[in-house]
Amino acid sequence: MNYESFLQTVKGDLEKRLGMDYQVTLRAIPKNNGIIRDGVSICRKQEEIAPTIYLNDFFIRLEEGQPLPDVLDSIYHLYLSNPGLPYLDSRALSSYQEVKDRIVYKLINIQANLPLLKKLPYIPFHDMAMVCYLLMEQKDHGYMTALVHKEHLKTWRIREKELFTTAIQNTPLLLPPTIRPMSEMLKQLAQDAFGDSCQEESLEAILEATEEHRMQQNPMFPDLYVLTNSAGVNGAACMAYPHVIKNFADRLEQDLIILPSSIHEVLLVTDSGNYDYNELSCLVKDINDSEVPTEDQLSNQIYRYSREDDVITIVSHGPVLSGTESR
């Protein structure tokens, strides 16, 4: 079965299962860095808010050998377990007063998102753009979000200045920053992965071996820190939070280099004065190309925070991050 036939099969299967009271629509949804995700939106015909289930990964399951009936069952049961957005209806979306406390911002790359940015209000932040989104629902496994488009501003009858003033106030409150040593983050990831079966002594031995290997492979970073938000989602925006970078640099009493790990976090390292910024930029590009999903890439550039000037600047001339038109 080819991909287009799969999409139509999913749509027909859901229509059959859900009946005449539901509207099922296939949608191509633009995501970060030019990625297009195919989804199916489902709602009762009298409703205007439709949750979307992305189908690309389900097709991969089919290609890997999972029977089609099992794939269709998975999609149907996923909808049943997430039937809608219970507290945010269409009336709320049309009212700025209803949504203003949920408006936050994130950082995306400008060059890689030029077609998307034509539709969005944004503020340039070096080679990145600060864009706003609605933090629509919080669940144990993450957040449901929706980008704020220029059309929303017309509906809400507000200007871009008011939008960003609101987002800049809300974001650190709803998504507070965290800065942790890389070693501590690795330990937490291991504990989450192994759960109760994780023994402290074994974990420490694994982390020591991992750190030794990291230093052998890349001795230029003796102490790495991870800056993200409390959710670990769109956490690179924390580098734009007022005073966060400044306070951390003051605590260490050194200037900082900021490495764009992904849209979800950045890495911080003290600037010893011995770094070749363009070499670091090449390293970031190599990691982006080989390790970071296209949709999560933020930049290939290196940033530096100067305590004396209290400013973040781009200090590299690396290759521009380019978007892609792919599904």
CSV table of C-alpha atoms in Angstrom, one decimal, residues 138-326:
chain,number,residue,atom,x,y,z
A,138,GLN,CA,-1.2,20.3,30.1
A,139,LYS,CA,-1.1,16.5,30.5
A,140,ASP,CA,1.3,14.1,32.2
A,141,HIS,CA,2.9,13.3,28.9
A,142,GLY,CA,3.3,16.9,27.5
A,143,TYR,CA,1.5,19.9,26.1
A,144,MET,CA,-1.0,20.6,23.4
A,145,THR,CA,-0.1,23.7,21.6
A,146,ALA,CA,-1.2,25.9,18.7
A,147,LEU,CA,0.9,28.6,16.9
A,148,VAL,CA,-0.5,32.1,16.9
A,149,HIS,CA,-1.0,33.4,13.4
A,150,LYS,CA,-1.5,36.9,12.1
A,151,GLU,CA,-5.2,36.0,11.5
A,152,HIS,CA,-5.5,35.5,15.3
A,153,LEU,CA,-4.5,39.1,15.9
A,154,LYS,CA,-7.3,40.3,13.7
A,155,THR,CA,-9.8,38.1,15.5
A,156,TRP,CA,-8.6,39.2,18.9
A,157,ARG,CA,-8.3,42.9,17.7
A,158,ILE,CA,-4.8,43.3,19.3
A,159,ARG,CA,-1.5,44.5,17.9
A,160,GLU,CA,1.8,42.5,17.8
A,161,LYS,CA,3.2,44.6,20.6
A,162,GLU,CA,0.5,43.5,23.0
A,163,LEU,CA,0.9,39.9,21.9
A,164,PHE,CA,4.6,39.8,22.7
A,165,THR,CA,4.3,41.8,25.9
A,166,THR,CA,1.8,39.2,27.1
A,167,ALA,CA,4.0,36.3,25.9
A,168,ILE,CA,7.2,37.7,27.5
A,169,GLN,CA,5.3,38.0,30.8
A,170,ASN,CA,3.7,34.6,30.7
A,171,THR,CA,6.5,32.3,29.4
A,172,PRO,CA,8.9,32.4,32.4
A,173,LEU,CA,5.9,31.9,34.8
A,174,LEU,CA,4.3,29.0,32.9
A,175,LEU,CA,7.6,27.4,31.8
A,176,PRO,CA,10.2,28.4,34.3
A,177,PRO,CA,13.9,27.9,33.4
A,178,THR,CA,16.1,25.2,34.7
A,179,ILE,CA,19.9,24.9,34.5
A,180,ARG,CA,21.5,21.6,35.4
A,181,PRO,CA,24.9,20.1,34.8
A,182,MET,CA,25.0,17.7,31.9
A,183,SER,CA,26.0,14.8,34.2
A,184,GLU,CA,22.9,15.4,36.3
A,185,MET,CA,20.7,15.4,33.2
A,186,LEU,CA,22.2,12.1,32.1
A,187,LYS,CA,21.6,10.6,35.5
A,188,GLN,CA,18.0,11.6,35.5
A,189,LEU,CA,17.5,10.2,32.0
A,190,ALA,CA,19.0,6.9,33.1
A,191,GLN,CA,16.8,6.8,36.2
A,192,ASP,CA,13.7,7.5,34.1
A,193,ALA,CA,14.7,4.8,31.6
A,194,PHE,CA,15.5,2.0,34.1
A,195,GLY,CA,13.0,3.0,36.9
A,196,ASP,CA,13.1,1.0,40.1
A,197,SER,CA,15.5,-1.5,38.6
A,198,CYS,CA,18.2,1.2,38.5
A,199,GLN,CA,20.8,0.6,41.2
A,200,GLU,CA,22.7,3.7,42.4
A,201,GLU,CA,26.2,2.1,42.2
A,202,SER,CA,25.6,0.7,38.7
A,203,LEU,CA,24.3,4.1,37.5
A,204,GLU,CA,27.3,5.9,38.9
A,205,ALA,CA,29.6,3.5,37.2
A,206,ILE,CA,27.8,3.9,33.8
A,207,LEU,CA,27.9,7.7,34.1
A,208,GLU,CA,31.6,7.7,35.0
A,209,ALA,CA,32.4,5.6,32.0
A,210,THR,CA,30.1,7.8,29.8
A,211,GLU,CA,31.8,11.0,31.1
A,212,GLU,CA,35.3,9.5,30.5
A,213,HIS,CA,34.4,8.6,27.0
A,214,ARG,CA,32.9,12.1,26.4
A,215,MET,CA,36.1,13.8,27.6
A,216,GLN,CA,38.2,11.5,25.4
A,217,GLN,CA,36.1,12.3,22.4
A,218,ASN,CA,35.6,16.0,23.1
A,219,PRO,CA,37.9,17.3,25.8
A,220,MET,CA,37.1,20.9,24.9
A,221,PHE,CA,34.0,21.0,27.1
A,222,PRO,CA,35.0,20.1,30.7
A,223,ASP,CA,31.8,21.4,32.2
A,224,LEU,CA,28.6,21.5,30.2
A,225,TYR,CA,25.2,22.8,31.6
A,226,VAL,CA,21.8,22.3,30.1
A,227,LEU,CA,19.4,25.3,30.0
A,228,THR,CA,15.8,24.4,29.3
A,229,ASN,CA,12.4,24.9,30.9
A,230,SER,CA,10.5,22.8,33.4
A,231,ALA,CA,8.7,20.9,30.7
A,232,GLY,CA,11.8,20.3,28.5
A,233,VAL,CA,9.7,21.5,25.5
A,234,ASN,CA,10.7,24.5,23.5
A,235,GLY,CA,13.2,25.3,26.2
A,236,ALA,CA,15.8,27.0,24.1
A,237,ALA,CA,13.5,30.1,24.5
A,238,CYS,CA,15.0,30.4,28.0
A,239,MET,CA,18.1,32.0,26.6
A,240,ALA,CA,15.8,35.0,25.9
A,241,TYR,CA,14.3,35.1,29.4
A,242,PRO,CA,15.2,38.3,31.2
A,243,HIS,CA,18.3,37.9,33.5
A,244,VAL,CA,18.5,34.0,33.2
A,245,ILE,CA,21.8,33.9,31.3
A,246,LYS,CA,23.1,37.0,33.2
A,247,ASN,CA,22.5,35.5,36.6
A,248,PHE,CA,24.1,32.2,35.7
A,249,ALA,CA,27.2,34.0,34.3
A,250,ASP,CA,27.5,36.1,37.4
A,251,ARG,CA,27.2,33.0,39.6
A,252,LEU,CA,30.1,31.4,37.7
A,253,GLU,CA,31.9,34.8,37.4
A,254,GLN,CA,32.7,34.1,33.7
A,255,ASP,CA,31.4,34.9,30.2
A,256,LEU,CA,29.4,32.1,28.6
A,257,ILE,CA,29.3,30.3,25.3
A,258,ILE,CA,25.8,29.2,24.2
A,259,LEU,CA,25.5,26.1,22.0
A,260,PRO,CA,22.1,25.6,20.3
A,261,SER,CA,21.4,21.9,21.0
A,262,SER,CA,17.8,22.0,19.7
A,263,ILE,CA,14.6,24.1,20.0
A,264,HIS,CA,14.2,22.3,23.3
A,265,GLU,CA,17.4,23.2,25.1
A,266,VAL,CA,20.7,25.0,24.8
A,267,LEU,CA,24.1,24.1,26.3
A,268,LEU,CA,26.1,26.5,28.3
A,269,VAL,CA,29.9,26.4,28.8
A,270,THR,CA,32.2,29.0,30.4
A,271,ASP,CA,34.3,30.9,27.8
A,272,SER,CA,37.9,30.2,28.7
A,273,GLY,CA,39.1,32.3,25.8
A,274,ASN,CA,40.6,29.3,24.0
A,275,TYR,CA,37.7,28.4,21.8
A,276,ASP,CA,37.6,28.7,18.0
A,277,TYR,CA,33.9,29.8,17.5
A,278,ASN,CA,33.8,28.7,13.9
A,279,GLU,CA,35.1,25.3,14.8
A,280,LEU,CA,32.4,25.0,17.4
A,281,SER,CA,29.9,26.0,14.8
A,282,CYS,CA,31.1,23.2,12.5
A,283,LEU,CA,30.7,20.8,15.5
A,284,VAL,CA,27.1,22.0,16.1
A,285,LYS,CA,26.3,21.6,12.4
A,286,ASP,CA,27.7,18.0,12.4
A,287,ILE,CA,25.6,17.2,15.4
A,288,ASN,CA,22.5,18.8,13.8
A,289,ASP,CA,23.0,16.8,10.6
A,290,SER,CA,23.6,13.4,12.3
A,291,GLU,CA,21.8,13.5,15.6
A,292,VAL,CA,19.0,16.1,15.8
A,293,PRO,CA,15.7,15.6,13.9
A,294,THR,CA,15.2,18.3,11.3
A,295,GLU,CA,12.1,19.5,13.0
A,296,ASP,CA,14.0,20.1,16.3
A,297,GLN,CA,17.0,21.9,14.9
A,298,LEU,CA,17.5,25.5,16.0
A,299,SER,CA,20.7,27.0,14.6
A,300,ASN,CA,24.3,26.2,13.4
A,301,GLN,CA,25.7,29.3,15.0
A,302,ILE,CA,27.5,29.9,18.3
A,303,TYR,CA,26.4,32.6,20.8
A,304,ARG,CA,28.4,34.4,23.5
A,305,TYR,CA,27.2,36.2,26.6
A,306,SER,CA,29.5,39.0,27.7
A,307,ARG,CA,29.2,40.0,31.4
A,308,GLU,CA,30.8,43.3,30.8
A,309,ASP,CA,28.3,44.3,28.0
A,310,ASP,CA,25.4,42.3,29.4
A,311,VAL,CA,24.6,41.1,25.8
A,312,ILE,CA,24.3,38.0,23.8
A,313,THR,CA,26.0,38.1,20.3
A,314,ILE,CA,26.6,35.7,17.5
A,315,VAL,CA,30.3,34.9,17.3
A,316,SER,CA,30.5,32.4,14.5
A,317,HIS,CA,30.0,32.5,10.7
A,318,GLY,CA,28.8,28.9,10.3
A,319,PRO,CA,26.5,27.6,7.5
A,320,VAL,CA,23.0,28.9,7.6
A,321,LEU,CA,20.4,26.4,8.8
A,322,SER,CA,18.2,25.6,5.8
A,323,GLY,CA,14.7,24.3,5.9
A,324,THR,CA,13.3,21.3,4.0
A,325,GLU,CA,10.0,20.5,2.3
A,326,SER,CA,9.5,17.0,3.5
